[in-house]
Amino acid sequence: MTHLPGGAFRGRTSLVSVAFPRSLTSISPHAFCGCSALSSVTLPAGLTSIGWHAFLRCSYLASVTLPLPDGLSIDDGAFFDCPLNDEAKAAVQAINFWAVRPSIDARGHATVPEGGTTIASSAFSDCSALASVTFPASLTSIGDTAFFNCSALSSVTLPAGLVSIGGSAFERCSFLASVALP
């Protein structure tokens, strides 16, 4: 097997472990989405791509062992809502910062690091804990549904260099009362 199809194990809440064949080269979007008992994965050396939301909401997934990053592509949101340990989070973010949702502090605040130019599609979608965000001056675009259904988000100040906001970026932000446009 070289390709794991999209949604192959989606929602399998009793799935505890996975043994990947050495021949596996790609994991499609949503392949393990919602596998809430999965706590650790070791990905094979020949893996070249991990799709969008492949491990979304694997609520116990703390440890991920990745093959060497050369040639490995990880799509945005591949590990959203996974409690990755610091080592796994750093390894994933070194390949794609937006593969893991940025940290939100105890007050519900997230800071997008300076130097970032894009907030990925669905980066904070359905994040009910998000109350505020600090955007970097370098930000030029916000992807589709980036803040979709962030029910606690109350105000946003967008940076002067912002050029585009994707479709439904702030849709269903029911408490969003103030937006300061550049």
PDB file of C-alpha atoms in Angstrom:
ATOM      1  CA  MET A   1       0.000   0.000   0.000  1.00  0.00           C
ATOM      2  CA  THR A   2       1.408   3.403  -0.990  1.00  0.00           C
ATOM      3  CA  HIS A   3      -1.615   5.627  -0.415  1.00  0.00           C
ATOM      4  CA  LEU A   4      -4.015   5.809   2.530  1.00  0.00           C
ATOM      5  CA  PRO A   5      -7.319   7.215   1.213  1.00  0.00           C
ATOM      6  CA  GLY A   6      -9.199  10.148   2.720  1.00  0.00           C
ATOM      7  CA  GLY A   7     -11.390   9.307   5.695  1.00  0.00           C
ATOM      8  CA  ALA A   8     -10.082   5.712   5.815  1.00  0.00           C
ATOM      9  CA  PHE A   9     -10.305   5.537   9.617  1.00  0.00           C
ATOM     10  CA  ARG A  10     -12.296   8.706  10.289  1.00  0.00           C
ATOM     11  CA  GLY A  11     -14.148   8.682  13.594  1.00  0.00           C
ATOM     12  CA  ARG A  12     -12.809   5.321  14.803  1.00  0.00           C
ATOM     13  CA  THR A  13     -12.852   6.267  18.483  1.00  0.00           C
ATOM     14  CA  SER A  14     -11.528   2.879  19.619  1.00  0.00           C
ATOM     15  CA  LEU A  15      -8.430   2.936  17.356  1.00  0.00           C
ATOM     16  CA  VAL A  16      -5.441   2.878  19.724  1.00  0.00           C
ATOM     17  CA  SER A  17      -2.475   2.157  17.442  1.00  0.00           C
ATOM     18  CA  VAL A  18      -1.501   1.990  13.784  1.00  0.00           C
ATOM     19  CA  ALA A  19       1.329   0.060  12.129  1.00  0.00           C
ATOM     20  CA  PHE A  20       2.150   1.777   8.842  1.00  0.00           C
ATOM     21  CA  PRO A  21       3.683  -0.210   5.969  1.00  0.00           C
ATOM     22  CA  ARG A  22       7.136   0.928   4.820  1.00  0.00           C
ATOM     23  CA  SER A  23       5.711   1.417   1.319  1.00  0.00           C
ATOM     24  CA  LEU A  24       3.282   4.174   2.451  1.00  0.00           C
ATOM     25  CA  THR A  25       4.041   7.480   0.721  1.00  0.00           C
ATOM     26  CA  SER A  26       0.884   9.534   1.367  1.00  0.00           C
ATOM     27  CA  ILE A  27      -1.868   9.980   3.930  1.00  0.00           C
ATOM     28  CA  SER A  28      -4.948  11.696   2.494  1.00  0.00           C
ATOM     29  CA  PRO A  29      -7.120  14.350   4.169  1.00  0.00           C
ATOM     30  CA  HIS A  30      -9.207  13.241   7.161  1.00  0.00           C
ATOM     31  CA  ALA A  31      -7.655   9.732   7.173  1.00  0.00           C
ATOM     32  CA  PHE A  32      -7.570   9.577  11.000  1.00  0.00           C
ATOM     33  CA  CYS A  33      -9.827  12.536  11.840  1.00  0.00           C
ATOM     34  CA  GLY A  34     -11.540  12.040  15.200  1.00  0.00           C
ATOM     35  CA  CYS A  35      -9.600   8.927  16.231  1.00  0.00           C
ATOM     36  CA  SER A  36      -9.753  10.040  19.836  1.00  0.00           C
ATOM     37  CA  ALA A  37      -7.955   7.048  21.414  1.00  0.00           C
ATOM     38  CA  LEU A  38      -4.870   7.290  19.175  1.00  0.00           C
ATOM     39  CA  SER A  39      -2.013   8.567  21.344  1.00  0.00           C
ATOM     40  CA  SER A  40       1.175   7.937  19.377  1.00  0.00           C
ATOM     41  CA  VAL A  41       2.157   7.386  15.729  1.00  0.00           C
ATOM     42  CA  THR A  42       5.449   6.570  14.056  1.00  0.00           C
ATOM     43  CA  LEU A  43       5.308   7.480  10.383  1.00  0.00           C
ATOM     44  CA  PRO A  44       7.338   5.476   7.830  1.00  0.00           C
ATOM     45  CA  ALA A  45      10.575   6.789   6.323  1.00  0.00           C
ATOM     46  CA  GLY A  46       9.205   6.890   2.772  1.00  0.00           C
ATOM     47  CA  LEU A  47       6.235   9.113   3.616  1.00  0.00           C
ATOM     48  CA  THR A  48       6.124  12.235   1.409  1.00  0.00           C
ATOM     49  CA  SER A  49       2.755  13.832   2.232  1.00  0.00           C
ATOM     50  CA  ILE A  50       0.219  14.190   5.027  1.00  0.00           C
ATOM     51  CA  GLY A  51      -3.090  15.685   3.935  1.00  0.00           C
ATOM     52  CA  TRP A  52      -5.269  18.453   5.316  1.00  0.00           C
ATOM     53  CA  HIS A  53      -6.837  17.518   8.686  1.00  0.00           C
ATOM     54  CA  ALA A  54      -5.388  13.981   8.417  1.00  0.00           C
ATOM     55  CA  PHE A  55      -5.194  13.706  12.239  1.00  0.00           C
ATOM     56  CA  LEU A  56      -7.709  16.442  13.151  1.00  0.00           C
ATOM     57  CA  ARG A  57      -9.226  16.051  16.620  1.00  0.00           C
ATOM     58  CA  CYS A  58      -7.159  13.056  17.667  1.00  0.00           C
ATOM     59  CA  SER A  59      -7.653  14.291  21.199  1.00  0.00           C
ATOM     60  CA  TYR A  60      -4.974  12.059  22.813  1.00  0.00           C
ATOM     61  CA  LEU A  61      -2.339  12.218  20.062  1.00  0.00           C
ATOM     62  CA  ALA A  62       0.700  13.523  21.931  1.00  0.00           C
ATOM     63  CA  SER A  63       3.608  11.799  20.186  1.00  0.00           C
ATOM     64  CA  VAL A  64       4.377  11.843  16.464  1.00  0.00           C
ATOM     65  CA  THR A  65       7.603  10.471  15.057  1.00  0.00           C
ATOM     66  CA  LEU A  66       8.208  11.896  11.605  1.00  0.00           C
ATOM     67  CA  PRO A  67      10.572  10.718   8.885  1.00  0.00           C
ATOM     68  CA  LEU A  68      13.351  13.119   7.927  1.00  0.00           C
ATOM     69  CA  PRO A  69      11.738  16.394   6.826  1.00  0.00           C
ATOM     70  CA  ASP A  70      13.455  16.485   3.426  1.00  0.00           C
ATOM     71  CA  GLY A  71      10.736  15.783   0.910  1.00  0.00           C
ATOM     72  CA  LEU A  72       7.926  15.560   3.476  1.00  0.00           C
ATOM     73  CA  SER A  73       4.945  17.839   2.963  1.00  0.00           C
ATOM     74  CA  ILE A  74       2.410  18.395   5.741  1.00  0.00           C
ATOM     75  CA  ASP A  75      -0.779  20.235   4.787  1.00  0.00           C
ATOM     76  CA  ASP A  76      -2.367  22.971   6.875  1.00  0.00           C
ATOM     77  CA  GLY A  77      -4.344  21.665   9.824  1.00  0.00           C
ATOM     78  CA  ALA A  78      -3.029  18.101   9.591  1.00  0.00           C
ATOM     79  CA  PHE A  79      -2.644  17.971  13.390  1.00  0.00           C
ATOM     80  CA  PHE A  80      -5.231  20.546  14.553  1.00  0.00           C
ATOM     81  CA  ASP A  81      -6.711  19.886  17.982  1.00  0.00           C
ATOM     82  CA  CYS A  82      -4.089  17.270  18.866  1.00  0.00           C
ATOM     83  CA  PRO A  83      -2.262  17.747  22.202  1.00  0.00           C
ATOM     84  CA  LEU A  84       1.175  17.154  20.658  1.00  0.00           C
ATOM     85  CA  ASN A  85       4.087  17.186  23.075  1.00  0.00           C
ATOM     86  CA  ASP A  86       6.645  19.972  22.596  1.00  0.00           C
ATOM     87  CA  GLU A  87       9.043  17.803  20.586  1.00  0.00           C
ATOM     88  CA  ALA A  88       6.360  16.584  18.171  1.00  0.00           C
ATOM     89  CA  LYS A  89       4.862  20.070  17.814  1.00  0.00           C
ATOM     90  CA  ALA A  90       8.268  21.585  16.993  1.00  0.00           C
ATOM     91  CA  ALA A  91       9.020  18.872  14.406  1.00  0.00           C
ATOM     92  CA  VAL A  92       5.647  19.320  12.681  1.00  0.00           C
ATOM     93  CA  GLN A  93       5.810  23.137  12.762  1.00  0.00           C
ATOM     94  CA  ALA A  94       9.334  23.079  11.303  1.00  0.00           C
ATOM     95  CA  ILE A  95       7.761  21.611   8.159  1.00  0.00           C
ATOM     96  CA  ASN A  96       4.529  23.637   8.198  1.00  0.00           C
ATOM     97  CA  PHE A  97       3.693  26.114  10.975  1.00  0.00           C
ATOM     98  CA  TRP A  98      -0.029  25.849  10.198  1.00  0.00           C
ATOM     99  CA  ALA A  99      -0.145  22.064  10.520  1.00  0.00           C
ATOM    100  CA  VAL A 100      -0.745  22.631  14.250  1.00  0.00           C
ATOM    101  CA  ARG A 101      -3.132  25.260  15.614  1.00  0.00           C
ATOM    102  CA  PRO A 102      -1.150  28.061  17.301  1.00  0.00           C
ATOM    103  CA  SER A 103      -1.331  28.050  21.087  1.00  0.00           C
ATOM    104  CA  ILE A 104      -4.108  29.903  22.859  1.00  0.00           C
ATOM    105  CA  ASP A 105      -3.300  31.124  26.367  1.00  0.00           C
ATOM    106  CA  ALA A 106      -5.519  30.840  29.449  1.00  0.00           C
ATOM    107  CA  ARG A 107      -7.189  34.189  28.640  1.00  0.00           C
ATOM    108  CA  GLY A 108      -8.161  32.950  25.169  1.00  0.00           C
ATOM    109  CA  HIS A 109      -5.491  34.986  23.359  1.00  0.00           C
ATOM    110  CA  ALA A 110      -3.403  33.787  20.412  1.00  0.00           C
ATOM    111  CA  THR A 111      -0.411  35.576  18.929  1.00  0.00           C
ATOM    112  CA  VAL A 112       0.472  34.908  15.303  1.00  0.00           C
ATOM    113  CA  PRO A 113       4.284  35.146  15.091  1.00  0.00           C
ATOM    114  CA  GLU A 114       5.947  38.096  13.364  1.00  0.00           C
ATOM    115  CA  GLY A 115       7.142  37.279   9.878  1.00  0.00           C
ATOM    116  CA  GLY A 116       4.084  35.209   8.999  1.00  0.00           C
ATOM    117  CA  THR A 117       2.307  36.463   5.886  1.00  0.00           C
ATOM    118  CA  THR A 118      -0.700  34.142   5.758  1.00  0.00           C
ATOM    119  CA  ILE A 119      -3.198  32.680   8.180  1.00  0.00           C
ATOM    120  CA  ALA A 120      -4.122  29.320   6.693  1.00  0.00           C
ATOM    121  CA  SER A 121      -7.631  28.289   5.773  1.00  0.00           C
ATOM    122  CA  SER A 122      -9.483  26.957   8.828  1.00  0.00           C
ATOM    123  CA  ALA A 123      -6.502  27.832  11.073  1.00  0.00           C
ATOM    124  CA  PHE A 124      -8.724  28.718  14.038  1.00  0.00           C
ATOM    125  CA  SER A 125     -12.093  27.422  12.825  1.00  0.00           C
ATOM    126  CA  ASP A 126     -14.431  26.087  15.523  1.00  0.00           C
ATOM    127  CA  CYS A 127     -12.090  27.352  18.229  1.00  0.00           C
ATOM    128  CA  SER A 128     -14.551  28.320  20.949  1.00  0.00           C
ATOM    129  CA  ALA A 129     -11.737  29.282  23.373  1.00  0.00           C
ATOM    130  CA  LEU A 130     -10.345  32.026  21.113  1.00  0.00           C
ATOM    131  CA  ALA A 131     -11.288  35.477  22.455  1.00  0.00           C
ATOM    132  CA  SER A 132      -8.602  37.656  20.841  1.00  0.00           C
ATOM    133  CA  VAL A 133      -5.741  37.523  18.338  1.00  0.00           C
ATOM    134  CA  THR A 134      -2.635  39.622  17.806  1.00  0.00           C
ATOM    135  CA  PHE A 135      -1.703  39.770  14.134  1.00  0.00           C
ATOM    136  CA  PRO A 136       1.834  40.487  12.903  1.00  0.00           C
ATOM    137  CA  ALA A 137       2.481  43.580  10.776  1.00  0.00           C
ATOM    138  CA  SER A 138       3.766  41.182   8.095  1.00  0.00           C
ATOM    139  CA  LEU A 139       0.322  39.583   7.584  1.00  0.00           C
ATOM    140  CA  THR A 140      -0.998  39.956   4.011  1.00  0.00           C
ATOM    141  CA  SER A 141      -3.784  37.360   3.782  1.00  0.00           C
ATOM    142  CA  ILE A 142      -6.316  35.450   5.846  1.00  0.00           C
ATOM    143  CA  GLY A 143      -7.542  32.171   4.350  1.00  0.00           C
ATOM    144  CA  ASP A 144     -11.076  30.899   3.854  1.00  0.00           C
ATOM    145  CA  THR A 145     -12.887  29.993   7.105  1.00  0.00           C
ATOM    146  CA  ALA A 146      -9.765  30.942   9.126  1.00  0.00           C
ATOM    147  CA  PHE A 147     -11.871  32.045  12.129  1.00  0.00           C
ATOM    148  CA  PHE A 148     -15.144  30.291  11.238  1.00  0.00           C
ATOM    149  CA  ASN A 149     -17.355  29.702  14.283  1.00  0.00           C
ATOM    150  CA  CYS A 150     -14.979  31.261  16.828  1.00  0.00           C
ATOM    151  CA  SER A 151     -17.864  32.011  19.148  1.00  0.00           C
ATOM    152  CA  ALA A 152     -15.853  33.906  21.820  1.00  0.00           C
ATOM    153  CA  LEU A 153     -13.976  36.210  19.416  1.00  0.00           C
ATOM    154  CA  SER A 154     -15.174  39.745  20.199  1.00  0.00           C
ATOM    155  CA  SER A 155     -12.915  42.210  18.381  1.00  0.00           C
ATOM    156  CA  VAL A 156     -10.279  42.180  15.660  1.00  0.00           C
ATOM    157  CA  THR A 157      -7.692  44.762  14.620  1.00  0.00           C
ATOM    158  CA  LEU A 158      -6.315  43.908  11.199  1.00  0.00           C
ATOM    159  CA  PRO A 159      -2.804  45.048  10.168  1.00  0.00           C
ATOM    160  CA  ALA A 160      -2.188  47.735   7.542  1.00  0.00           C
ATOM    161  CA  GLY A 161      -0.474  45.351   5.109  1.00  0.00           C
ATOM    162  CA  LEU A 162      -3.472  43.024   4.840  1.00  0.00           C
ATOM    163  CA  VAL A 163      -4.442  42.520   1.192  1.00  0.00           C
ATOM    164  CA  SER A 164      -7.047  39.739   1.229  1.00  0.00           C
ATOM    165  CA  ILE A 165      -9.560  38.035   3.510  1.00  0.00           C
ATOM    166  CA  GLY A 166     -10.920  34.670   2.356  1.00  0.00           C
ATOM    167  CA  GLY A 167     -14.526  33.640   2.131  1.00  0.00           C
ATOM    168  CA  SER A 168     -16.347  32.984   5.407  1.00  0.00           C
ATOM    169  CA  ALA A 169     -13.173  33.959   7.314  1.00  0.00           C
ATOM    170  CA  PHE A 170     -15.202  35.371  10.226  1.00  0.00           C
ATOM    171  CA  GLU A 171     -18.537  33.652   9.588  1.00  0.00           C
ATOM    172  CA  ARG A 172     -20.448  32.533  12.707  1.00  0.00           C
ATOM    173  CA  CYS A 173     -18.306  34.630  15.054  1.00  0.00           C
ATOM    174  CA  SER A 174     -21.442  35.483  16.987  1.00  0.00           C
ATOM    175  CA  PHE A 175     -19.771  37.841  19.510  1.00  0.00           C
ATOM    176  CA  LEU A 176     -17.606  39.704  17.004  1.00  0.00           C
ATOM    177  CA  ALA A 177     -18.696  43.279  17.726  1.00  0.00           C
ATOM    178  CA  SER A 178     -15.704  45.319  16.506  1.00  0.00           C
ATOM    179  CA  VAL A 179     -13.465  45.029  13.426  1.00  0.00           C
ATOM    180  CA  ALA A 180     -10.777  47.641  12.758  1.00  0.00           C
ATOM    181  CA  LEU A 181      -9.862  47.556   9.070  1.00  0.00           C
ATOM    182  CA  PRO A 182      -6.570  48.981   7.763  1.00  0.00           C
TER     183      PRO A 182
END
